[in-house]
Structure formats: C-alpha cells, structure tokens
PDB file of C-alpha atoms in Angstrom:
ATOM      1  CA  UNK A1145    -104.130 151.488 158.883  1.00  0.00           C
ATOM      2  CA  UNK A1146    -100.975 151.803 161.034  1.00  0.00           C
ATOM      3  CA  UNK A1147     -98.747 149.094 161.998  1.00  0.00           C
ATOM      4  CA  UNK A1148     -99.566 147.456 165.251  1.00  0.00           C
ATOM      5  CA  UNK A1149     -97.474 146.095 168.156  1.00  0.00           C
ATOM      6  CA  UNK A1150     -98.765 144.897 171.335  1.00  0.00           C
ATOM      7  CA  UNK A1151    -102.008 146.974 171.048  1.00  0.00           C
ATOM      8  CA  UNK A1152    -100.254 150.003 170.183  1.00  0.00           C
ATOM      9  CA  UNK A1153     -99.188 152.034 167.233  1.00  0.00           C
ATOM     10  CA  UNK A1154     -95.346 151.243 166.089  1.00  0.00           C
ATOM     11  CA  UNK A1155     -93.093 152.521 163.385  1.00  0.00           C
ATOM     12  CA  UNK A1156     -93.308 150.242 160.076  1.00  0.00           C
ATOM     13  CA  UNK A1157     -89.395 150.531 158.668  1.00  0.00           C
ATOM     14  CA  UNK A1158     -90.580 147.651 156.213  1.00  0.00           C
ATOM     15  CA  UNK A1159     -90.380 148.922 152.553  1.00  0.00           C
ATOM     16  CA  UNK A1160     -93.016 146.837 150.586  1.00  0.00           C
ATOM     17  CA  UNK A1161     -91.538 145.261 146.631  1.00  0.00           C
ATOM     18  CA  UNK A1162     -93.546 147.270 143.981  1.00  0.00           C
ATOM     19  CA  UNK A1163     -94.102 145.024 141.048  1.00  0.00           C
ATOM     20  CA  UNK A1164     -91.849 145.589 138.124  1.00  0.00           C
ATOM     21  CA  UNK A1165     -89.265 147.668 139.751  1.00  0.00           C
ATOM     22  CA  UNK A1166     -86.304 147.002 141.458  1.00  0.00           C
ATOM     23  CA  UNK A1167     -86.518 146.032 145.288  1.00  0.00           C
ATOM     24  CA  UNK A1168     -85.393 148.903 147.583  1.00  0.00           C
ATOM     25  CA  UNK A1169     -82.405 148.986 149.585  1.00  0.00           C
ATOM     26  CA  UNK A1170     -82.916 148.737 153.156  1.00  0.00           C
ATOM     27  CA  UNK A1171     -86.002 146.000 155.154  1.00  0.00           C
ATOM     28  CA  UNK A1172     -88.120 145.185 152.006  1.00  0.00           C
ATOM     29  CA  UNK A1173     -90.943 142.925 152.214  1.00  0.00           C
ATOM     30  CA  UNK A1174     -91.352 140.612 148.912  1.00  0.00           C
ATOM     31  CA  UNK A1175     -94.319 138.820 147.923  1.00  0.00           C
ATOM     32  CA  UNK A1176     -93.500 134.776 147.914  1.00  0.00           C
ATOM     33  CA  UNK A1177     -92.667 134.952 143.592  1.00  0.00           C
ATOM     34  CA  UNK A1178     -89.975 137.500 144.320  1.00  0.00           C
ATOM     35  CA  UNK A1179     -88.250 135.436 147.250  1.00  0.00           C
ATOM     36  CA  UNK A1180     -85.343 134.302 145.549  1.00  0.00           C
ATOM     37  CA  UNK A1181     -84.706 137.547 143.908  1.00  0.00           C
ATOM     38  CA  UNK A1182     -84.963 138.799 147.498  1.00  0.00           C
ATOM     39  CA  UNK A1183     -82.739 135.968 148.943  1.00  0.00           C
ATOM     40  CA  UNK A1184     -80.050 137.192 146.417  1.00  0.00           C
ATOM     41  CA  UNK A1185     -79.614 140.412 148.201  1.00  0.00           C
ATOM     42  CA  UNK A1186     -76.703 140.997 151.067  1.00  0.00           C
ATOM     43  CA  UNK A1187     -77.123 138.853 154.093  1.00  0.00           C
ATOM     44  CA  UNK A1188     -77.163 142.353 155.694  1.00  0.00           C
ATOM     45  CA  UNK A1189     -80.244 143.839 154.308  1.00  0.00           C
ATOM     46  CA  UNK A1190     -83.722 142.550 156.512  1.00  0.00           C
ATOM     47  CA  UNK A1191     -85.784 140.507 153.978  1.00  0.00           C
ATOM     48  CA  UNK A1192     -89.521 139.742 154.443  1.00  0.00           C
ATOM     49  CA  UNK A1193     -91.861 137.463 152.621  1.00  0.00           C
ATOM     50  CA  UNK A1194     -95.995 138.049 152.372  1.00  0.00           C
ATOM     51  CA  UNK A1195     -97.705 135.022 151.766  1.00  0.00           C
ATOM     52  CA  UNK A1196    -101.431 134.309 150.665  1.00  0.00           C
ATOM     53  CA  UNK A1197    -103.770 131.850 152.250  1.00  0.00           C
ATOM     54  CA  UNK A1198    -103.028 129.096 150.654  1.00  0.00           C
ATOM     55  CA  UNK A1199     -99.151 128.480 150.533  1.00  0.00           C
ATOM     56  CA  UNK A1200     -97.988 125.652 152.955  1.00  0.00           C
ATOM     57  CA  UNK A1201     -95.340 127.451 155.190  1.00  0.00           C
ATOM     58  CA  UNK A1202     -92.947 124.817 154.572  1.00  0.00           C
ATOM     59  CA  UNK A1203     -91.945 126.011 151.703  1.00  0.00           C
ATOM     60  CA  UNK A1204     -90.421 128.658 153.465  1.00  0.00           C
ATOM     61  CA  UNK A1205     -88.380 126.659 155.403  1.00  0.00           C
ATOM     62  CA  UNK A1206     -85.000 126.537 153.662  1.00  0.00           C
ATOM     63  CA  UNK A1207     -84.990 130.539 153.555  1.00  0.00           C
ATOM     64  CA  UNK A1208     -86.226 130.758 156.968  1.00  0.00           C
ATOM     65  CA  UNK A1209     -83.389 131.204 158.790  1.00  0.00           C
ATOM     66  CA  UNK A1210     -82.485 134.633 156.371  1.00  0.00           C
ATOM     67  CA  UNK A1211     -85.924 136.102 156.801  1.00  0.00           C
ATOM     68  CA  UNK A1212     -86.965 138.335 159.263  1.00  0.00           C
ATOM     69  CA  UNK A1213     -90.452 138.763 158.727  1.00  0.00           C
ATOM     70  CA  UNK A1214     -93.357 136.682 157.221  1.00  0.00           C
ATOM     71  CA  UNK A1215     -96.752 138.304 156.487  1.00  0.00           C
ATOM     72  CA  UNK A1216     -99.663 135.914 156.430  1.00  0.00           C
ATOM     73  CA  UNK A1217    -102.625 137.455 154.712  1.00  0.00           C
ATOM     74  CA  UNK A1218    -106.535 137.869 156.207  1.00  0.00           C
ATOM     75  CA  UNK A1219    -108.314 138.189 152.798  1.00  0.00           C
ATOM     76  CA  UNK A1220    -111.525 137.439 154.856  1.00  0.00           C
ATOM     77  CA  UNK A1221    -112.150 137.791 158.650  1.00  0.00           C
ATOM     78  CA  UNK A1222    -113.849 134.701 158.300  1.00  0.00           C
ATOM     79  CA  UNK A1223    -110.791 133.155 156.394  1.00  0.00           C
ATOM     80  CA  UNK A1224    -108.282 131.661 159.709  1.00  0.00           C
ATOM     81  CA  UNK A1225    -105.542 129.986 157.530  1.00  0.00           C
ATOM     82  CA  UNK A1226    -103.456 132.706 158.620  1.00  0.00           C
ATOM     83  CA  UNK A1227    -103.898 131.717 162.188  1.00  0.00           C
ATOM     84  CA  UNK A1228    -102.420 128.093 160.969  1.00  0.00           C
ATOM     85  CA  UNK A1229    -100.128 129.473 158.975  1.00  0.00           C
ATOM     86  CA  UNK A1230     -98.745 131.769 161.967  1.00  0.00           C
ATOM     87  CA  UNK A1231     -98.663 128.835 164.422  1.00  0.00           C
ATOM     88  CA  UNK A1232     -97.210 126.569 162.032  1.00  0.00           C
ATOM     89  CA  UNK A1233     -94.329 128.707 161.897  1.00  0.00           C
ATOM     90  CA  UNK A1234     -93.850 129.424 165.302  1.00  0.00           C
ATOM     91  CA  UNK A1235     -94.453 125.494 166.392  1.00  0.00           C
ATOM     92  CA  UNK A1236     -93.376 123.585 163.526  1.00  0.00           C
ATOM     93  CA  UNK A1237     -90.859 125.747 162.167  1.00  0.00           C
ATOM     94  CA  UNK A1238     -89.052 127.382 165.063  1.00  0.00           C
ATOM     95  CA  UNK A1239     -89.478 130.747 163.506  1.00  0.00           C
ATOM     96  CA  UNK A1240     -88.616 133.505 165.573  1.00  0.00           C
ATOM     97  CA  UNK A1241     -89.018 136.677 163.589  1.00  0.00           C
ATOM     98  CA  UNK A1242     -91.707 139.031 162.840  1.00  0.00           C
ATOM     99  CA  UNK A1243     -94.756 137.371 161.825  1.00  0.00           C
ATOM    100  CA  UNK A1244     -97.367 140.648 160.211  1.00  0.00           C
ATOM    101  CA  UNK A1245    -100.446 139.736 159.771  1.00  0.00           C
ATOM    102  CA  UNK A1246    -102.330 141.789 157.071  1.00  0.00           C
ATOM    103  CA  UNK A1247    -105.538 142.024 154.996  1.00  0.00           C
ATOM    104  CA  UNK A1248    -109.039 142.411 157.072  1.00  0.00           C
ATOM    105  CA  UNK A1249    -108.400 140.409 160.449  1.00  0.00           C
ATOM    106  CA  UNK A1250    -110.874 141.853 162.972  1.00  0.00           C
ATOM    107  CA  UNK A1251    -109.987 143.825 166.056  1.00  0.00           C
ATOM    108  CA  UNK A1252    -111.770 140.873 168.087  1.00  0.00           C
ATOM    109  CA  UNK A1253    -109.729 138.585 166.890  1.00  0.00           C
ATOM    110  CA  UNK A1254    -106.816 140.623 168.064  1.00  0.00           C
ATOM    111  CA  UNK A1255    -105.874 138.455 171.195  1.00  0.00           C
ATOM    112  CA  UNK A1256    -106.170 135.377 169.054  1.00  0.00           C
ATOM    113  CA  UNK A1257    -103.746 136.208 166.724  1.00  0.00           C
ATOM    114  CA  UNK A1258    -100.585 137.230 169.046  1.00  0.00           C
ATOM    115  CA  UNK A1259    -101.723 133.225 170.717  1.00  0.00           C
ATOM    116  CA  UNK A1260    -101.121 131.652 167.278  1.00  0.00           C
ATOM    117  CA  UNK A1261     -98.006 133.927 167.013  1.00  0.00           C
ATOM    118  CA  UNK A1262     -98.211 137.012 164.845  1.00  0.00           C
ATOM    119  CA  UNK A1263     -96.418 139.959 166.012  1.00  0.00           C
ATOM    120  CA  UNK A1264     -97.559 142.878 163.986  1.00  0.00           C
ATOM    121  CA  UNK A1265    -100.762 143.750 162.363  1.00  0.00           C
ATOM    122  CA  UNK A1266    -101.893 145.923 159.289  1.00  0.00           C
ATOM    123  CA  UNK A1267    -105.304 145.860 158.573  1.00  0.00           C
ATOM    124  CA  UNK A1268    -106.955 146.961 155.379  1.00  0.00           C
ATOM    125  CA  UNK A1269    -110.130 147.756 158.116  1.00  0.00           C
ATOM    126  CA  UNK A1270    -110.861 151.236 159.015  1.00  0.00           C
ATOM    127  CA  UNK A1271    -111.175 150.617 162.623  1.00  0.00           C
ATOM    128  CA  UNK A1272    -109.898 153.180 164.780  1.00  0.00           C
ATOM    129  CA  UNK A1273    -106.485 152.463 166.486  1.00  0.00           C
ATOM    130  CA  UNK A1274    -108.212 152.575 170.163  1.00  0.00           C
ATOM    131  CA  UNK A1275    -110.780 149.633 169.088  1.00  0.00           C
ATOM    132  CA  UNK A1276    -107.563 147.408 168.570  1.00  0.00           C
ATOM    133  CA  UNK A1277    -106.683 148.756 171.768  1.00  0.00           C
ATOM    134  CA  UNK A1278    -109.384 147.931 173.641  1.00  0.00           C
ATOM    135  CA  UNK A1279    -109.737 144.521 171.691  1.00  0.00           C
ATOM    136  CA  UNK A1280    -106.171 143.316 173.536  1.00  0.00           C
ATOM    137  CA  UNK A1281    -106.892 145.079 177.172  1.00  0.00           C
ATOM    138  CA  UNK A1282    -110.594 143.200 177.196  1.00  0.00           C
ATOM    139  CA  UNK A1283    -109.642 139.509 175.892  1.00  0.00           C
ATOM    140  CA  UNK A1284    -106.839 138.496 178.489  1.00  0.00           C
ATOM    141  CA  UNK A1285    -108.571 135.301 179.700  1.00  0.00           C
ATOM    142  CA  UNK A1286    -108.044 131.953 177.504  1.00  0.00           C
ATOM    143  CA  UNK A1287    -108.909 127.954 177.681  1.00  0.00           C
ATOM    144  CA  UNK A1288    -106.358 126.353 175.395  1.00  0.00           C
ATOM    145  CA  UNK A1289    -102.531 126.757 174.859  1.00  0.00           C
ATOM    146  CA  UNK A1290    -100.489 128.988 172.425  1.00  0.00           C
ATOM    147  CA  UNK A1291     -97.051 129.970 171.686  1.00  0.00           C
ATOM    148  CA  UNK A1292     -96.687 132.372 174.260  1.00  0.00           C
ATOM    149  CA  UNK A1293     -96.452 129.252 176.748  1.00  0.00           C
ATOM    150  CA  UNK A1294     -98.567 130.918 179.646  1.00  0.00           C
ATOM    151  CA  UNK A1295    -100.846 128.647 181.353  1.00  0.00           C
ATOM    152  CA  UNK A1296    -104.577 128.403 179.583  1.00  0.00           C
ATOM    153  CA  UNK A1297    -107.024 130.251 182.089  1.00  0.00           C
ATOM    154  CA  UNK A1298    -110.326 129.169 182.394  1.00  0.00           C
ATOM    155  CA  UNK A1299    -113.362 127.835 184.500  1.00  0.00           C
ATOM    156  CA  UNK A1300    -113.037 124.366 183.955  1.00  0.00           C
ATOM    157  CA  UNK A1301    -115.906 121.695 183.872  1.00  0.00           C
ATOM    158  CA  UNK A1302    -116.109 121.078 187.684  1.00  0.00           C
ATOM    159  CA  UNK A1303    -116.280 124.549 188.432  1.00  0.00           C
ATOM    160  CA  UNK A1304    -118.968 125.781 186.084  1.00  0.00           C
ATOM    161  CA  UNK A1305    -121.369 122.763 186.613  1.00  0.00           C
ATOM    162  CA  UNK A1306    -120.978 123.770 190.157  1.00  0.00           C
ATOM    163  CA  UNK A1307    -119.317 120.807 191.477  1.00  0.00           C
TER     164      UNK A1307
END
C-alpha cells in the first residue's frame, strides 16, 4: 500500500532497518530494539522508531527530541492502542514529528486517526487509494476534541431532542 498524507498518495523517503544488516544511510526507520543503535548515528541523519501495541510511549521520551518519526502499529482494526499511543505523544509528550501509522487500520477509521494525531498511513489492507480518499472527504463532522484543536462539531442534546 502507498504511503498516505492528508488523503492522498505521498513519497515515502523512509528506508525501513532490515534485521541483521547494517542500518542504511539516509531517513531509516528502526524497530524499538534497534533504537539505540539508531540513536548512535549522526544527529544529521532522520531517525524513526516503529513501535508495537503494547510499548508505553514514554519510553520514548528521552530520544524524542532526535526522532523524527514514530510508527504505531494496527495489528488489528479492532486493536485502537495505536490511537492512544498517537495521542499520547502528541498530548503528553509534545511530539511534533511524523507519527505513521501502519499494520491494518481501516479506511473508516481514517478521520479518526489524523484527530488522535498520526500523520502518515501504510496499511497492510488492499484497499484502493480512492477508498482512503473518500474515507477523509466523507467524515469531516466530529463531537469530541483532538489535537488538531478545531472546535468539536456536532448536534448537541438540545438540538436533537428537539428542544
């Protein structure tokens, strides 16, 4: 699946760490056991972490400020601790880089993930392209608040009882 940016198709110029070799030169994104390797590398080169499901961000937070992406992993549509994970670093951690979100995350579920604060996605799913699309032109109204700070949208109580 391609790489995904505000509904649309964008270049990926992440390299991803192959285990047992050497990490590229250039943006390489390492899984979490090869962080300090990837920490170890010029301040110059863009370093990214992926993270599973079940690693409290918080760990991350004494490399944050040399990462530039963080990919949270979907193993499961129906698995949302990468929707915590993504707002805890966004809220709690001040993180302002890329967040990727990867694995099987479903095209509805598009409009909910750039709320909680991801900024890319790659999908294992086979979905075309245009369904992702669609997903973020359809979905624009919401009822709570998010990192994007725009003002929740909805029909409140008084106005859908009528009153």
């Amino acid at each position: 699946m391609p790489l995904l940016e505000n509904g649309r198709v964008t270049e990926d110029r992440w390299a991803q760490a192959i285990a047992g070799e050497a990490l590229p030169d250039g943006a390489v994104i390492v899984p979490l056991e090869r962080l300090e390797e990837g920490l170890a590398r010029p301040k110059a080169a863009p370093l990214g972490v992926a993270i599973g499901p079940d690693v409290d961000v918080a760990v991350l937070r004494p490399a944050l400020p040399r990462l530039a992406l963080v990919a949270v992993n979907f193993p499961s549509f129906r698995d949302g601790r990468a929707f915590t994970q993504a707002r805890a670093l966004r809220e709690h951690l001040s993180f302002t880089g890329e967040i990727r979100a990867t694995g099987t995350p479903l095209p509805d579920q598009y409009e909910f993930l750039l709320r909680c604060g991801v900024t890319t996605v790659q999908t294992d799913r086979a979905e075309d392209v245009a369904v992702w699309q669609q997903a973020h032109d359809i979905i624009s109204i919401a009822y709570q608040p998010s990192v994007l700070h725009e003002r929740p949208q909805g029909l409140g109580l008084r106005r859908f009882l009528g009153k």
